[in-house]
């Protein structure tokens, strides 16, 4: 590798790039990493972490309301958006510094610059410097899609800007039905805004189990979020300090803030991929094999830029697997099956494995176990909410192939349930496990009756 300035150049200092750079350096490689914005990437700077902090903030309203049923008198509360944003920004700055320090401690040279490929071994930095590397890792992540070029689209913000609004808008229109749209609907509503969610499909959270989708929508609407499906924003017109949002259905909604969360797109533009000979896949991401190797043997790509499973733990795992494969002498492919996922909505969603619809198309026999109940806490608080727990089981082998939960703590429950699904636990194993009482999760091991699907029951 002596013909090169370094062994590895990592483009992008997000979840995947940072992990890959650190592990490669620990394997003895000479590593340089370029980041054009802030070290930490989407997850730390404008994704998972700040979002979860805002989710926590939004949940206090319900806690204050619920306290009365337990004997508490809560004095008049008030909320200050600038305080929340300033505290959030301080924590993000601390994390960014910690990520940078970890990289430097591992011996990685961090360059604050955009980097582009000029050929299969050369990277050019913004100041014109060129670096020759034996291996190059593309870890440039993704960015919010713009949506259709409708009149007034320039007035819409994305999740990037939502983290930096100068004040909390009182009326928000969000277009999108994916997890980011649904989560921000919960955040804004929990903090006191009136929220209208617009989604062109038939129901929110496409790709999730149909029972989950129906249940979450019902609970969101109960908590005051207006959900319009089967239509989209056709135009945004400024009306003084507000916006008139024209929908394809002919309706019109007035809003102080219009947010689009209509999907994300891999950061592949103007990266010099063509010059280096790197090809794209049909999904728009960089095409890679199971070891994250691109069509050019010394160039690899990991994380959202490959548009496989766009989640932080997946990008991190792919980054570590790349470093172990190329510099650790241990070829490692990442298993993208049974990746647990959560939506930090109100109420929360957690899911792992097959949905009922997927199981019914893939398996000879599918059994479904489902419980819907009022959580114990809601008996005294009086909150109008219900938990949904659903197991999807291979009817021939008894294996639990899917687990879906809507309710408080769903994400944490699913992280644990994912171990069972991964190791192939059967429904009989769940049944033989002693319940832990009184918890929500105990329903996972106490459901005995097979159930018709909730979506089907609701339709009948
Ligand atoms: C609002 C939101 C909420 C999310 N919530 C969750 C969640 O709860 N859980 C979860 O698991 N995932 C969540 N995600 C997804 C998660 O953030 C991503 O899957 C993850 O960050 C992907 O990591 P990555 O390393 O592939 O890319 P990124 O983290 O996006 O990092 C890519 C980095 O590359 C830099 N870059 C791009 N091009 C160049 C270039 N040419 N030169 C130099 N630098 C460049 C970018 O500035 C960026 O810092 C969320 C995303 C968003 C937007």
Coordinates of C-alpha atoms and ligand atoms in Angstrom, one line a residue:
X1 CA 0.0 0.0 0.0
X2 CA 3.1 2.3 0.0
X3 CA 2.1 3.8 -3.4
X4 CA -0.7 5.5 -1.6
X5 CA -0.8 8.4 0.8
X6 CA -3.1 6.4 3.1
X7 CA -4.7 3.0 3.4
X8 CA -8.3 4.2 3.7
X9 CA -10.2 7.4 2.9
X10 CA -13.7 7.6 4.4
X11 CA -16.1 10.1 2.8
X12 CA -18.7 11.0 5.4
X13 CA -18.4 11.3 9.1
X14 CA -21.8 9.9 10.1
X15 CA -22.8 6.7 11.9
X16 CA -21.3 4.3 9.4
X17 CA -18.2 6.3 8.4
X18 CA -17.1 7.1 11.9
X19 CA -17.4 3.4 13.0
X20 CA -15.6 2.1 9.9
X21 CA -12.8 4.7 10.3
X22 CA -12.2 3.9 14.0
X23 CA -12.2 0.1 13.6
X24 CA -10.0 0.2 10.5
X25 CA -7.5 2.4 12.4
X26 CA -7.6 0.0 15.3
X27 CA -6.7 -2.8 12.8
X28 CA -3.6 -0.7 12.0
X29 CA -4.7 1.1 8.8
X30 CA -3.7 4.8 8.1
X31 CA -7.1 6.4 7.9
X32 CA -8.4 9.8 6.8
X33 CA -12.0 10.9 7.1
X34 CA -13.7 13.9 5.4
X35 CA -16.9 15.4 6.7
X36 CA -18.5 18.4 4.9
X37 CA -20.9 19.4 7.6
X38 CA -20.7 18.1 11.2
X39 CA -19.0 14.9 12.6
X40 CA -21.7 12.6 13.8
X41 CA -23.8 12.8 10.7
X42 CA -27.6 12.6 10.4
X43 CA -28.3 10.5 13.4
X44 CA -26.4 12.7 15.9
X45 CA -26.8 16.1 14.4
X46 CA -30.3 16.1 12.8
X47 CA -31.8 12.7 13.1
X48 CA -32.3 10.1 15.9
X49 CA -30.7 11.9 18.8
X50 CA -32.2 15.4 18.5
X51 CA -35.5 13.8 17.5
X52 CA -35.7 11.6 20.6
X53 CA -34.9 14.6 22.8
X54 CA -37.8 16.5 21.2
X55 CA -40.0 13.4 21.6
X56 CA -39.2 13.3 25.4
X57 CA -40.1 17.0 25.6
X58 CA -43.4 16.4 23.8
X59 CA -44.4 13.6 26.3
X60 CA -44.5 15.8 29.4
X61 CA -47.9 17.3 28.5
X62 CA -49.6 13.9 28.8
X63 CA -47.6 13.1 32.0
X64 CA -48.8 16.4 33.6
X65 CA -52.4 15.6 32.6
X66 CA -52.2 12.0 33.8
X67 CA -50.8 13.0 37.1
X68 CA -54.2 14.2 38.4
X69 CA -55.7 10.7 38.4
X70 CA -52.8 9.7 40.8
X71 CA -53.6 12.5 43.2
X72 CA -51.1 15.1 42.0
X73 CA -52.0 18.7 41.5
X74 CA -49.7 20.1 38.9
X75 CA -49.5 23.9 38.9
X76 CA -50.1 25.8 35.6
X77 CA -47.4 24.6 33.2
X78 CA -45.7 26.5 30.4
X79 CA -43.3 25.4 27.7
X80 CA -40.4 27.4 26.2
X81 CA -39.3 26.2 22.8
X82 CA -36.0 28.3 22.7
X83 CA -34.9 26.6 26.0
X84 CA -35.5 23.2 24.5
X85 CA -33.7 24.0 21.3
X86 CA -30.7 25.6 23.1
X87 CA -30.4 22.6 25.5
X88 CA -30.7 20.2 22.6
X89 CA -28.0 22.1 20.6
X90 CA -25.7 22.0 23.6
X91 CA -26.0 18.2 23.9
X92 CA -25.5 17.7 20.1
X93 CA -22.3 19.9 20.3
X94 CA -21.0 17.7 23.1
X95 CA -21.7 14.6 21.1
X96 CA -20.0 16.0 18.0
X97 CA -16.9 16.8 20.0
X98 CA -16.9 13.3 21.6
X99 CA -17.2 11.6 18.2
X100 CA -14.3 13.7 16.8
X101 CA -12.2 13.0 19.9
X102 CA -12.8 9.3 19.6
X103 CA -11.7 9.3 16.0
X104 CA -8.6 11.3 16.7
X105 CA -7.7 9.1 19.7
X106 CA -7.9 6.1 17.3
X107 CA -5.4 7.8 15.0
X108 CA -7.8 8.9 12.3
X109 CA -7.1 12.2 10.5
X110 CA -10.3 14.2 10.4
X111 CA -10.7 16.8 7.6
X112 CA -13.6 19.2 7.7
X113 CA -14.2 19.3 3.9
X114 CA -16.4 18.0 1.1
X115 CA -14.6 15.1 -0.7
X116 CA -15.2 13.8 -4.2
X117 CA -13.7 11.1 -6.2
X118 CA -11.6 11.9 -9.3
X119 CA -10.7 8.3 -10.0
X120 CA -10.8 4.9 -8.3
X121 CA -8.0 5.8 -5.9
X122 CA -8.0 9.6 -5.7
X123 CA -10.1 11.9 -3.5
X124 CA -10.2 15.6 -4.0
X125 CA -10.9 18.0 -1.1
X126 CA -12.6 21.4 -1.3
X127 CA -9.2 23.2 -1.1
X128 CA -8.0 21.4 -4.2
X129 CA -5.7 18.9 -2.3
X130 CA -5.7 15.4 -3.7
X131 CA -5.3 12.3 -1.5
X132 CA -4.4 8.9 -3.0
X133 CA -5.9 6.0 -1.0
X134 CA -5.6 2.2 -1.4
X135 CA -9.3 1.9 -0.3
X136 CA -12.1 4.3 -0.4
X137 CA -15.3 4.1 1.7
X138 CA -18.4 6.0 0.6
X139 CA -20.5 6.8 3.6
X140 CA -22.3 9.9 2.5
X141 CA -25.7 9.0 3.9
X142 CA -28.9 10.5 2.5
X143 CA -30.9 13.7 2.4
X144 CA -34.6 14.7 2.5
X145 CA -36.4 14.3 -0.9
X146 CA -37.9 17.6 -2.2
X147 CA -41.2 16.1 -3.3
X148 CA -43.1 17.3 -6.4
X149 CA -42.2 20.7 -7.7
X150 CA -45.5 22.3 -6.7
X151 CA -46.2 26.0 -6.6
X152 CA -44.9 27.4 -3.3
X153 CA -42.6 24.4 -2.5
X154 CA -39.9 26.9 -1.4
X155 CA -42.1 27.6 1.7
X156 CA -41.9 24.0 2.9
X157 CA -39.3 22.9 5.5
X158 CA -37.8 19.4 5.9
X159 CA -36.8 17.7 9.2
X160 CA -33.4 19.4 8.9
X161 CA -35.0 22.9 9.5
X162 CA -37.6 21.6 12.0
X163 CA -34.8 21.2 14.5
X164 CA -33.9 24.9 14.3
X165 CA -37.3 26.7 14.1
X166 CA -37.0 30.1 16.0
X167 CA -40.4 29.4 17.7
X168 CA -42.9 26.6 18.1
X169 CA -45.5 27.0 15.3
X170 CA -49.1 26.8 16.5
X171 CA -50.5 25.2 13.3
X172 CA -48.4 22.8 11.4
X173 CA -49.2 20.9 8.2
X174 CA -46.9 17.8 7.6
X175 CA -46.9 16.0 4.3
X176 CA -45.8 12.4 4.5
X177 CA -46.8 9.1 6.0
X178 CA -43.5 7.6 7.0
X179 CA -41.9 7.4 10.4
X180 CA -40.3 10.9 10.3
X181 CA -43.7 12.6 9.4
X182 CA -45.5 10.6 12.1
X183 CA -42.9 11.3 14.7
X184 CA -42.9 15.1 14.1
X185 CA -46.7 15.1 14.1
X186 CA -46.5 13.7 17.6
X187 CA -43.7 16.1 18.7
X188 CA -45.5 19.2 17.5
X189 CA -48.9 18.1 18.8
X190 CA -47.4 17.1 22.2
X191 CA -45.8 20.5 22.5
X192 CA -49.2 22.1 21.9
X193 CA -49.5 22.8 18.2
X194 CA -52.5 21.8 16.0
X195 CA -51.2 19.3 13.5
X196 CA -52.6 18.1 10.2
X197 CA -50.9 15.1 8.6
X198 CA -51.4 14.7 4.8
X199 CA -50.5 11.5 3.1
X200 CA -51.2 10.5 -0.4
X201 CA -51.5 6.7 0.3
X202 CA -54.4 4.9 1.9
X203 CA -52.9 4.9 5.4
X204 CA -49.8 6.0 7.3
X205 CA -46.6 3.9 7.9
X206 CA -46.6 2.0 4.6
X207 CA -44.6 -1.2 5.1
X208 CA -45.7 -1.7 8.8
X209 CA -48.2 -4.3 9.8
X210 CA -51.8 -3.2 8.8
X211 CA -53.0 -3.6 12.4
X212 CA -50.3 -1.3 13.6
X213 CA -51.1 1.3 11.0
X214 CA -54.8 1.3 11.8
X215 CA -54.2 1.3 15.5
X216 CA -51.7 4.1 15.5
X217 CA -53.8 6.3 13.2
X218 CA -56.8 5.8 15.5
X219 CA -54.8 6.8 18.6
X220 CA -53.2 9.8 16.9
X221 CA -56.7 11.0 15.9
X222 CA -58.0 10.5 19.4
X223 CA -55.1 12.7 20.6
X224 CA -56.2 15.5 18.3
X225 CA -53.9 15.1 15.2
X226 CA -55.9 15.4 12.0
X227 CA -54.9 12.8 9.4
X228 CA -56.0 13.2 5.8
X229 CA -55.0 10.3 3.5
X230 CA -55.5 9.8 -0.2
X231 CA -54.5 13.4 -1.0
X232 CA -51.4 15.5 -1.1
X233 CA -50.4 19.2 -0.9
X234 CA -51.0 20.7 -4.4
X235 CA -49.8 24.3 -3.6
X236 CA -48.5 26.4 -0.8
X237 CA -49.5 30.1 -0.9
X238 CA -48.2 32.7 1.5
X239 CA -51.0 34.6 3.3
X240 CA -49.3 37.2 5.5
X241 CA -47.4 35.4 8.3
X242 CA -49.2 32.2 7.5
X243 CA -49.6 29.8 4.6
X244 CA -52.7 28.6 2.7
X245 CA -52.1 24.9 2.0
X246 CA -54.1 23.7 -1.0
X247 CA -54.8 20.0 -1.1
X248 CA -55.4 17.8 -4.1
X249 CA -58.8 16.9 -2.6
X250 CA -59.8 20.6 -3.0
X251 CA -59.6 21.3 0.8
X252 CA -57.5 24.1 2.1
X253 CA -55.7 24.3 5.5
X254 CA -54.1 27.3 7.1
X255 CA -50.7 26.8 8.7
X256 CA -47.9 28.7 10.2
X257 CA -45.4 26.0 9.2
X258 CA -45.5 23.4 6.3
X259 CA -43.1 20.5 6.7
X260 CA -42.5 17.9 4.0
X261 CA -41.2 14.4 5.1
X262 CA -41.8 12.5 1.9
X263 CA -38.8 10.2 2.0
X264 CA -35.0 10.4 1.8
X265 CA -32.6 10.0 -1.1
X266 CA -29.0 8.6 -1.1
X267 CA -26.3 11.3 -1.3
X268 CA -24.8 10.1 -4.7
X269 CA -24.9 13.4 -6.7
X270 CA -21.7 15.2 -7.7
X271 CA -19.5 12.6 -5.8
X272 CA -17.5 11.6 -8.8
X273 CA -19.0 8.1 -8.9
X274 CA -19.0 8.0 -12.7
X275 CA -15.3 9.1 -12.9
X276 CA -14.4 6.3 -10.5
X277 CA -16.5 3.7 -12.2
X278 CA -18.9 3.1 -9.3
X279 CA -22.4 2.0 -10.4
X280 CA -25.8 2.7 -8.9
X281 CA -28.4 0.1 -8.0
X282 CA -32.1 0.2 -9.1
X283 CA -33.0 1.7 -5.6
X284 CA -30.9 4.8 -6.4
X285 CA -28.2 3.9 -3.9
X286 CA -24.6 2.8 -4.6
X287 CA -24.7 -0.9 -5.8
X288 CA -22.9 -3.2 -3.4
X289 CA -22.5 -6.9 -2.6
X290 CA -23.0 -8.5 0.8
X291 CA -19.6 -7.2 1.9
X292 CA -20.5 -3.7 0.9
X293 CA -18.1 -3.8 -2.0
X294 CA -19.1 -1.6 -5.0
X295 CA -18.5 -2.4 -8.7
X296 CA -15.0 -1.1 -8.2
X297 CA -13.0 -3.6 -6.1
X298 CA -11.2 -1.1 -3.8
X299 CA -14.2 1.1 -3.2
X300 CA -16.9 0.1 -0.7
X301 CA -20.1 1.9 0.4
X302 CA -22.1 1.6 3.6
X303 CA -25.2 3.1 5.3
X304 CA -27.9 5.2 3.8
X305 CA -26.0 5.9 0.6
X306 CA -26.6 2.2 -0.3
X307 CA -30.4 2.6 0.5
X308 CA -30.6 -0.9 2.0
X309 CA -32.0 -0.6 5.5
X310 CA -31.7 3.0 6.4
X311 CA -31.2 2.9 10.2
X312 CA -28.2 3.9 12.4
X313 CA -27.4 0.5 13.9
X314 CA -27.4 -1.0 10.4
X315 CA -24.9 1.7 9.1
X316 CA -22.7 1.1 12.2
X317 CA -22.8 -2.7 11.7
X318 CA -22.0 -2.3 8.0
X319 CA -19.1 0.0 8.9
X320 CA -17.6 -2.4 11.4
X321 CA -18.1 -5.3 9.0
X322 CA -16.3 -3.4 6.2
X323 CA -13.3 -2.7 8.4
X324 CA -13.1 -6.3 9.7
X325 CA -13.4 -7.6 6.1
X326 CA -10.7 -5.3 4.5
X327 CA -8.3 -4.6 7.4
X328 CA -9.1 -7.2 10.0
X329 CA -8.7 -10.3 7.9
X330 CA -12.2 -11.4 8.9
X331 CA -14.7 -11.3 6.0
X332 CA -18.0 -10.3 7.5
X333 CA -21.3 -9.9 5.7
X334 CA -24.2 -8.1 7.5
X335 CA -27.5 -9.9 8.0
X336 CA -30.3 -7.5 7.1
X337 CA -33.1 -9.9 8.1
X338 CA -35.1 -9.3 11.3
X339 CA -33.8 -5.7 11.9
X340 CA -35.9 -4.3 14.7
X341 CA -37.4 -0.8 14.1
X342 CA -39.3 1.7 16.1
X343 CA -41.5 4.8 15.5
X344 CA -41.3 7.3 18.3
X345 CA -44.8 8.4 17.7
X346 CA -47.6 9.0 20.2
X347 CA -48.1 6.1 21.1
X348 CA -44.9 4.4 20.2
X349 CA -44.5 1.6 17.7
X350 CA -42.0 -1.2 17.7
X351 CA -41.7 -4.0 15.1
X352 CA -39.5 -6.9 14.1
X353 CA -39.8 -9.6 11.4
X354 CA -42.7 -10.2 9.1
X355 CA -46.0 -8.4 9.0
X356 CA -49.1 -10.5 8.8
X357 CA -49.5 -9.7 5.2
X358 CA -45.9 -10.7 4.3
X359 CA -46.3 -13.9 6.3
X360 CA -49.5 -14.8 4.5
X361 CA -47.8 -14.5 1.1
X362 CA -44.6 -16.3 2.1
X363 CA -45.7 -19.1 4.5
X364 CA -48.0 -22.1 3.9
X365 CA -49.8 -21.3 7.1
X366 CA -49.9 -18.2 9.3
X367 CA -51.2 -17.9 12.8
X368 CA -51.8 -14.6 14.5
X369 CA -52.1 -13.8 18.2
X370 CA -53.3 -10.4 19.1
X371 CA -54.1 -8.5 22.3
X372 CA -55.6 -5.1 22.6
X373 CA -56.1 -3.7 26.1
X374 CA -56.1 -0.5 28.2
X375 CA -52.8 -0.2 29.9
X376 CA -52.9 -0.3 33.7
X377 CA -51.7 3.3 34.0
X378 CA -54.6 4.5 31.9
X379 CA -57.1 3.1 34.4
X380 CA -56.4 5.9 36.9
X381 CA -55.2 8.6 34.5
X382 CA -58.3 8.1 32.4
X383 CA -56.3 8.5 29.2
X384 CA -58.2 7.2 26.1
X385 CA -55.5 4.9 24.7
X386 CA -55.0 1.2 24.1
X387 CA -52.0 -1.1 23.7
X388 CA -51.7 -3.4 20.7
X389 CA -49.5 -6.5 20.9
X390 CA -49.4 -8.9 18.0
X391 CA -47.4 -12.1 17.2
X392 CA -47.2 -13.5 13.7
X393 CA -46.4 -17.2 13.8
X394 CA -45.4 -19.8 11.2
X395 CA -48.4 -22.2 11.6
X396 CA -46.3 -25.2 10.5
X397 CA -43.1 -24.8 12.5
X398 CA -44.6 -22.7 15.4
X399 CA -41.7 -20.1 15.0
X400 CA -42.5 -16.5 15.9
X401 CA -41.7 -14.7 12.7
X402 CA -43.0 -11.2 13.5
X403 CA -43.7 -9.1 16.6
X404 CA -45.6 -5.8 16.5
X405 CA -46.4 -3.5 19.4
X406 CA -48.1 -0.1 19.7
X407 CA -48.0 1.5 23.1
X408 CA -45.8 3.0 25.8
X409 CA -42.3 1.3 25.8
X410 CA -42.9 -0.5 22.5
X411 CA -39.4 0.3 21.2
X412 CA -37.7 -1.2 24.3
X413 CA -39.9 -4.2 24.3
X414 CA -39.2 -4.9 20.6
X415 CA -35.4 -4.7 21.1
X416 CA -35.7 -7.7 23.5
X417 CA -38.3 -9.5 21.4
X418 CA -35.9 -9.2 18.4
X419 CA -33.5 -11.6 20.1
X420 CA -36.3 -14.3 20.3
X421 CA -37.3 -13.8 16.7
X422 CA -33.7 -13.9 15.6
X423 CA -32.8 -17.2 17.4
X424 CA -36.0 -18.8 16.0
X425 CA -38.0 -19.0 19.3
X426 CA -41.4 -20.7 18.8
X427 CA -44.8 -19.7 20.2
X428 CA -44.4 -22.6 22.6
X429 CA -41.2 -21.0 23.9
X430 CA -43.0 -17.8 24.4
X431 CA -45.8 -19.7 26.2
X432 CA -43.4 -21.5 28.5
X433 CA -41.7 -18.3 29.5
X434 CA -43.0 -17.0 32.9
X435 CA -44.9 -13.7 32.7
X436 CA -43.6 -10.7 34.6
X437 CA -46.5 -9.0 36.3
X438 CA -47.8 -6.3 36.1
X439 CA -46.2 -5.2 32.8
X440 CA -47.4 -4.5 29.3
X441 CA -44.8 -7.0 27.9
X442 CA -46.3 -9.9 29.8
X443 CA -49.0 -10.1 27.1
X444 CA -46.2 -11.4 24.8
X445 CA -46.2 -14.7 26.8
X446 CA -49.8 -14.9 27.8
X447 CA -51.7 -14.8 24.5
X448 CA -53.4 -18.2 24.0
X449 CA -56.2 -17.6 21.4
X450 CA -55.4 -17.3 17.7
X451 CA -57.0 -14.2 16.4
X452 CA -58.5 -12.9 13.2
X453 CA -56.6 -9.8 12.1
X454 CA -57.7 -6.5 13.6
X455 CA -57.8 -4.8 10.2
X456 CA -60.1 -7.5 9.0
X457 CA -62.3 -7.3 12.1
X458 CA -62.6 -3.6 11.8
X459 CA -63.7 -3.9 8.2
X460 CA -66.4 -6.6 9.0
Ligands
LIG1 C1 -35.3 13.0 11.3 C2 -34.6 11.6 11.3 C3 -34.8 10.7 12.4 C4 -34.2 9.5 12.4 N1 -34.4 8.7 13.4 C5 -33.8 7.5 13.5 C6 -34.0 6.6 14.6 O1 -34.8 6.9 15.5 N2 -33.3 5.4 14.6 C7 -32.5 5.1 13.6 O2 -31.9 4.0 13.6 N3 -32.3 5.9 12.5 C8 -32.9 7.1 12.4 N4 -32.7 7.9 11.4 C9 -31.8 7.4 10.2 C10 -30.3 7.6 10.6 O3 -30.1 8.9 10.9 C11 -29.5 7.1 9.4 O4 -29.9 5.8 9.0 C12 -28.0 7.1 9.7 O5 -27.6 8.4 10.1 C13 -27.2 6.7 8.5 O6 -25.9 6.8 8.7 P1 -24.8 7.0 7.5 O7 -23.5 6.9 8.1 O8 -25.2 6.1 6.4 O9 -25.1 8.5 7.0 P2 -25.2 9.9 7.7 O10 -25.3 9.7 9.2 O11 -26.2 10.6 7.0 O12 -23.8 10.5 7.5 C14 -23.3 10.9 6.2 C15 -22.4 12.1 6.4 O13 -21.7 12.3 5.2 C16 -21.5 13.7 5.0 N5 -21.2 13.9 3.6 C17 -22.1 13.7 2.5 N6 -21.5 13.9 1.4 C18 -20.2 14.2 1.7 C19 -19.0 14.5 0.9 N7 -19.1 14.5 -0.4 N8 -17.9 14.8 1.5 C20 -17.8 14.9 2.9 N9 -18.9 14.6 3.7 C21 -20.0 14.2 3.1 C22 -22.8 14.3 5.5 O14 -22.6 15.6 5.9 C23 -23.1 13.4 6.7 O15 -22.5 13.9 7.9 C24 -33.3 9.1 11.3 C25 -33.1 10.0 10.3 C26 -33.7 11.3 10.3 C27 -33.5 12.2 9.1

